[in-house]
CSV table of C-alpha atoms in Angstrom, one decimal:
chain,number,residue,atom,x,y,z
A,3,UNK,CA,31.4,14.3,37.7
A,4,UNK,CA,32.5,17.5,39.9
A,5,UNK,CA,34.0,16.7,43.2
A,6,UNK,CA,32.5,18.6,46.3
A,7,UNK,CA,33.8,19.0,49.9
A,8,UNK,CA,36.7,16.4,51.5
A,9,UNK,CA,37.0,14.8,47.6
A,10,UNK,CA,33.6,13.3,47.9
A,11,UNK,CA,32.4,13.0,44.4
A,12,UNK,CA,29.6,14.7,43.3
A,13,UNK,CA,27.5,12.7,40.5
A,14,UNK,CA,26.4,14.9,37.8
A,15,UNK,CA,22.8,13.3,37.1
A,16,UNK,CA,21.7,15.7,34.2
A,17,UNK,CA,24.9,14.4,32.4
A,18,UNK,CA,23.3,10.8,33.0
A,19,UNK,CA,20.1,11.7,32.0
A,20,UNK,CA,21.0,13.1,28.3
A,21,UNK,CA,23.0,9.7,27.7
A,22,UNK,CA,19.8,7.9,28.8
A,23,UNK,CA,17.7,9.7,26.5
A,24,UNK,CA,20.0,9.4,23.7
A,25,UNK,CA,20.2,5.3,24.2
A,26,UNK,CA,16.3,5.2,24.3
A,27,UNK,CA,16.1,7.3,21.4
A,28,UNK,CA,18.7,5.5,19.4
A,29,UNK,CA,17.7,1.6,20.6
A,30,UNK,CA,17.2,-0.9,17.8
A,31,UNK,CA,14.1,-2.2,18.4
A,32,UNK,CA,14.4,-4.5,15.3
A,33,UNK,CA,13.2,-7.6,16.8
A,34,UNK,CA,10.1,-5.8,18.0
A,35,UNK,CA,9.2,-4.2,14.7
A,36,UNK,CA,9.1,-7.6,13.0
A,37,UNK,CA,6.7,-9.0,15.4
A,38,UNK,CA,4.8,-5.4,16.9
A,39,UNK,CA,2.2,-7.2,18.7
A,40,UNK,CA,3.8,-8.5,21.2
A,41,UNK,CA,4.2,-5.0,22.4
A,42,UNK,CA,0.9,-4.9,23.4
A,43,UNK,CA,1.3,-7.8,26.9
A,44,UNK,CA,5.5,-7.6,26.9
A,45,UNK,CA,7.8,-4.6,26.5
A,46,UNK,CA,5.8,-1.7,27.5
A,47,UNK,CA,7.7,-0.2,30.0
A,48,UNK,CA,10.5,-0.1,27.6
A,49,UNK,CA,8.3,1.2,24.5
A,50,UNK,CA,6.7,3.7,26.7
A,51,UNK,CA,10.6,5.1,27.2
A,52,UNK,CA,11.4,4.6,23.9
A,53,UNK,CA,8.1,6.8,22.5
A,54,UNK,CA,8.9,9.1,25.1
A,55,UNK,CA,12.5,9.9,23.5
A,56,UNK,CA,11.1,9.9,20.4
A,57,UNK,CA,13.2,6.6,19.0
A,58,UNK,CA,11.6,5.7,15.3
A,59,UNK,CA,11.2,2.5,15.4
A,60,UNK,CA,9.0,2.4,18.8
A,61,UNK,CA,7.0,5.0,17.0
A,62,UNK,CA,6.6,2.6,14.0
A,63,UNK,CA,5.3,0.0,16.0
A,64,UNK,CA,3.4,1.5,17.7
A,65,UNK,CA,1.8,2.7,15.0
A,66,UNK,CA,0.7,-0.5,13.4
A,67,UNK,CA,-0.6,-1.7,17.0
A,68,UNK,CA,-2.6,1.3,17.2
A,69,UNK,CA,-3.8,1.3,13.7
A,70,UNK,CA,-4.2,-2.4,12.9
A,71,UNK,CA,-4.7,-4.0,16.0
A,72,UNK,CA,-6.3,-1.6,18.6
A,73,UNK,CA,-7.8,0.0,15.5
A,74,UNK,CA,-7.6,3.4,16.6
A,75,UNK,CA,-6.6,5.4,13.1
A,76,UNK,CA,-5.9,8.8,14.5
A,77,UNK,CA,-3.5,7.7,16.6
A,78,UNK,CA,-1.9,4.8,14.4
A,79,UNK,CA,-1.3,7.4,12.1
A,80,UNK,CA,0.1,10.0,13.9
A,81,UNK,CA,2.9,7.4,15.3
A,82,UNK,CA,3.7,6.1,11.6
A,83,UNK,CA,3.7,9.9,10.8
A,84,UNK,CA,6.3,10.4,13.4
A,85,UNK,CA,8.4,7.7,12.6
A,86,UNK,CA,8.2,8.6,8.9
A,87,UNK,CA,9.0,12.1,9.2
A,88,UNK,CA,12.8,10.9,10.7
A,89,UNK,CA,13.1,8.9,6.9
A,90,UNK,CA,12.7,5.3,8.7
A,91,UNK,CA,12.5,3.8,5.7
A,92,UNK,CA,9.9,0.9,6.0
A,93,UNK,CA,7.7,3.3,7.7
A,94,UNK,CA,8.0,6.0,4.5
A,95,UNK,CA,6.8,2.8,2.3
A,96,UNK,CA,3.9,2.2,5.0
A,97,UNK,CA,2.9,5.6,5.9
A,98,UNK,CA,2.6,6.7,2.0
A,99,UNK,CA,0.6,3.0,1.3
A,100,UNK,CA,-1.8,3.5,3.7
A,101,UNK,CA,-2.2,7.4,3.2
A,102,UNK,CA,-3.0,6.6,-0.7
A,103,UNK,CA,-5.6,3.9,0.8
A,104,UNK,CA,-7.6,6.4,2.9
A,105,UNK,CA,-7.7,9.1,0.2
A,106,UNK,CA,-4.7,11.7,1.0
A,107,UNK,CA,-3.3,10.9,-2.5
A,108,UNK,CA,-1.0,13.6,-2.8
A,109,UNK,CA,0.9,13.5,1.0
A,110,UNK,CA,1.0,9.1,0.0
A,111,UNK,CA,3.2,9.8,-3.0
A,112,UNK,CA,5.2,12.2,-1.5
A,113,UNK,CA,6.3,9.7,1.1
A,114,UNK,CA,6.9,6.9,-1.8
A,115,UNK,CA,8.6,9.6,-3.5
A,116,UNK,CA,11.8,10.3,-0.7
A,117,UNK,CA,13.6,7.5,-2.0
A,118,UNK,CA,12.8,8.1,-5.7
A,119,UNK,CA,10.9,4.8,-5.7
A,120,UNK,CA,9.2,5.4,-8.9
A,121,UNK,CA,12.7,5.1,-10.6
A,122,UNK,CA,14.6,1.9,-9.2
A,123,UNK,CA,11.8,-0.2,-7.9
A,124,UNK,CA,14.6,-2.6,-6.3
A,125,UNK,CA,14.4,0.0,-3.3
A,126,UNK,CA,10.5,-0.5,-3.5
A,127,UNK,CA,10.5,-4.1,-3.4
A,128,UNK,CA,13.1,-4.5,-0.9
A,129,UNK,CA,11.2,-2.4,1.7
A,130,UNK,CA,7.9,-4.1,0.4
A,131,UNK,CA,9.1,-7.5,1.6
A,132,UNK,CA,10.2,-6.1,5.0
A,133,UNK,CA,7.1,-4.5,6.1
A,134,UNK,CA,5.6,-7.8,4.3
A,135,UNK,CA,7.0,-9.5,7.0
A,136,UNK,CA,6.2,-7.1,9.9
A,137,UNK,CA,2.2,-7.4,9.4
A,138,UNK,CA,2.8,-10.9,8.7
A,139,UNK,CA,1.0,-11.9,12.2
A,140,UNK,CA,-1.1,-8.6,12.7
A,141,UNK,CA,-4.7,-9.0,11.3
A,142,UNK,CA,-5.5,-6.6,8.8
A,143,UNK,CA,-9.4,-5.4,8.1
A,144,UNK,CA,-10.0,-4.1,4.7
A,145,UNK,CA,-12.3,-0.6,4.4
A,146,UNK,CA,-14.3,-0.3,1.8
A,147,UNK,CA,-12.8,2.8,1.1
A,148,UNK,CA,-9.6,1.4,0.1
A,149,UNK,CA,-11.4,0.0,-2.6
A,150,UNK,CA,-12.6,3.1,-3.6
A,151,UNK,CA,-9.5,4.9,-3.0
A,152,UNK,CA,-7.4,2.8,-5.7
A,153,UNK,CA,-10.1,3.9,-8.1
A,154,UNK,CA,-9.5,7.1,-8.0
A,155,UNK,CA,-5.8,6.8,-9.0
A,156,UNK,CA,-6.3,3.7,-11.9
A,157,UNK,CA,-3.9,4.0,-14.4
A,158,UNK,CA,-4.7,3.6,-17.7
A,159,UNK,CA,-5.7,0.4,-19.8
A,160,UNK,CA,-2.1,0.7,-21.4
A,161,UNK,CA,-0.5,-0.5,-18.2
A,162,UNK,CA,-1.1,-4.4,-17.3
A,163,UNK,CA,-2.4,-4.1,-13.5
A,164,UNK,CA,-1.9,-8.1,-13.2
A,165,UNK,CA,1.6,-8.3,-13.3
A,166,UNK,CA,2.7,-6.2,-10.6
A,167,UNK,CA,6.6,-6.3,-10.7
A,168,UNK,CA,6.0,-4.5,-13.9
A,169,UNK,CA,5.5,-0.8,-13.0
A,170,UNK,CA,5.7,2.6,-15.1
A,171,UNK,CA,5.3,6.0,-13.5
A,172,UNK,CA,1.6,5.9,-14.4
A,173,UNK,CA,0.9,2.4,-12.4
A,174,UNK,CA,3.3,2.5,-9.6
A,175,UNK,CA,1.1,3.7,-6.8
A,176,UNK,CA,-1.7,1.7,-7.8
A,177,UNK,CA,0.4,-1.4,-7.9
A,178,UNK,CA,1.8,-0.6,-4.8
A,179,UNK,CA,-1.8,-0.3,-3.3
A,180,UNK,CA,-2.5,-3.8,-5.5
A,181,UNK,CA,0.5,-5.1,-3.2
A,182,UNK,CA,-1.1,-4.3,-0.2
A,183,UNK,CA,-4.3,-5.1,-0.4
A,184,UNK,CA,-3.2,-8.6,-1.9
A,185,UNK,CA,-1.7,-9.4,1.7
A,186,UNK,CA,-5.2,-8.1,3.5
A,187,UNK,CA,-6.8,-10.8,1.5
A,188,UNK,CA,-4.2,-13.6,2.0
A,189,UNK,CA,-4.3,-13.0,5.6
């Protein structure tokens, strides 16, 4: 604040502005991400901000409403892309899942890869459960290509693809995939 003629203060409004942009930016949006569809009648105003400052979690949100629920897969992807590229961590297990689903093998297990998932699958697990619980109420459609997809990186007969807490380095992603489309079918 800068004080102008006869002391009347002056309000410097760009200051005002950066702090704004840094709360929306930096808002916990928890409670939305563990239910993201209700984004789509409630909350836009606020999400619209929140994208606009680029804040991770409205882009992870967004990018399951886009993906799942509006099914629009560009631009599902390009939010969960966004969100993943500032290491959000349930949207690096998301991203990488459903990149290994629709063929991009290599940029999937690069993204299951940041957290060196393939060596302490606690981390794995842990994050697993938490996006578990995010799509718990958003309906999922399986593509037959996802089908096809997990082919195409099937371990070998020496790992047992039933039990999935049991992963090597050959069978993790395709477990992980298992994971996932386990919950498409139980939804």
């Amino acid at each position: 604040m800068t004080y102008g003629g006869a002391f009347r203060p002056v309000l410097d409004h760009s200051h005002q502005k950066r702090s704004s942009r840094y709360i929306y930016k930096h808002a916990r949006l928890k409670k939305l991400a563990k239910s993201p569809l209700c984004t789509l009648r409630r909350y836009k105003k606020e999400m619209y901000i929140c994208l606009k400052n680029g804040n991770k979690e409205a882009h992870y949100i967004e990018g399951i409403k886009q993906f799942f629920a509006l099914h629009d897969r560009r631009k599902g992807m390009r939010h969960l892309k966004l969100s993943a590229k500032d290491h959000y961590a349930k949207d690096n297990y998301l991203y990488g899942i459903l990149k290994l689903l629709v063929g991009d093998h290599a940029e999937g297990m690069n993204h299951l890869d940041i957290h060196t998932w393939r060596n302490n699958t606690y981390n794995a697990d842990k994050i697993w459960r938490q996006v578990k619980r995010t799509l718990r109420d958003v309906p999922i459609i399986e593509k037959r290509f996802y089908g096809i997809n997990m082919m195409l990186i099937m371990p070998s007969k020496s790992c047992i693809l039933t039990e999935l807490d049991k992963r090597c380095t050959s069978c993790f992603y395709y477990k992980e995939m298992e994971k996932f489309m386990q919950l498409i079918h139980s939804g």
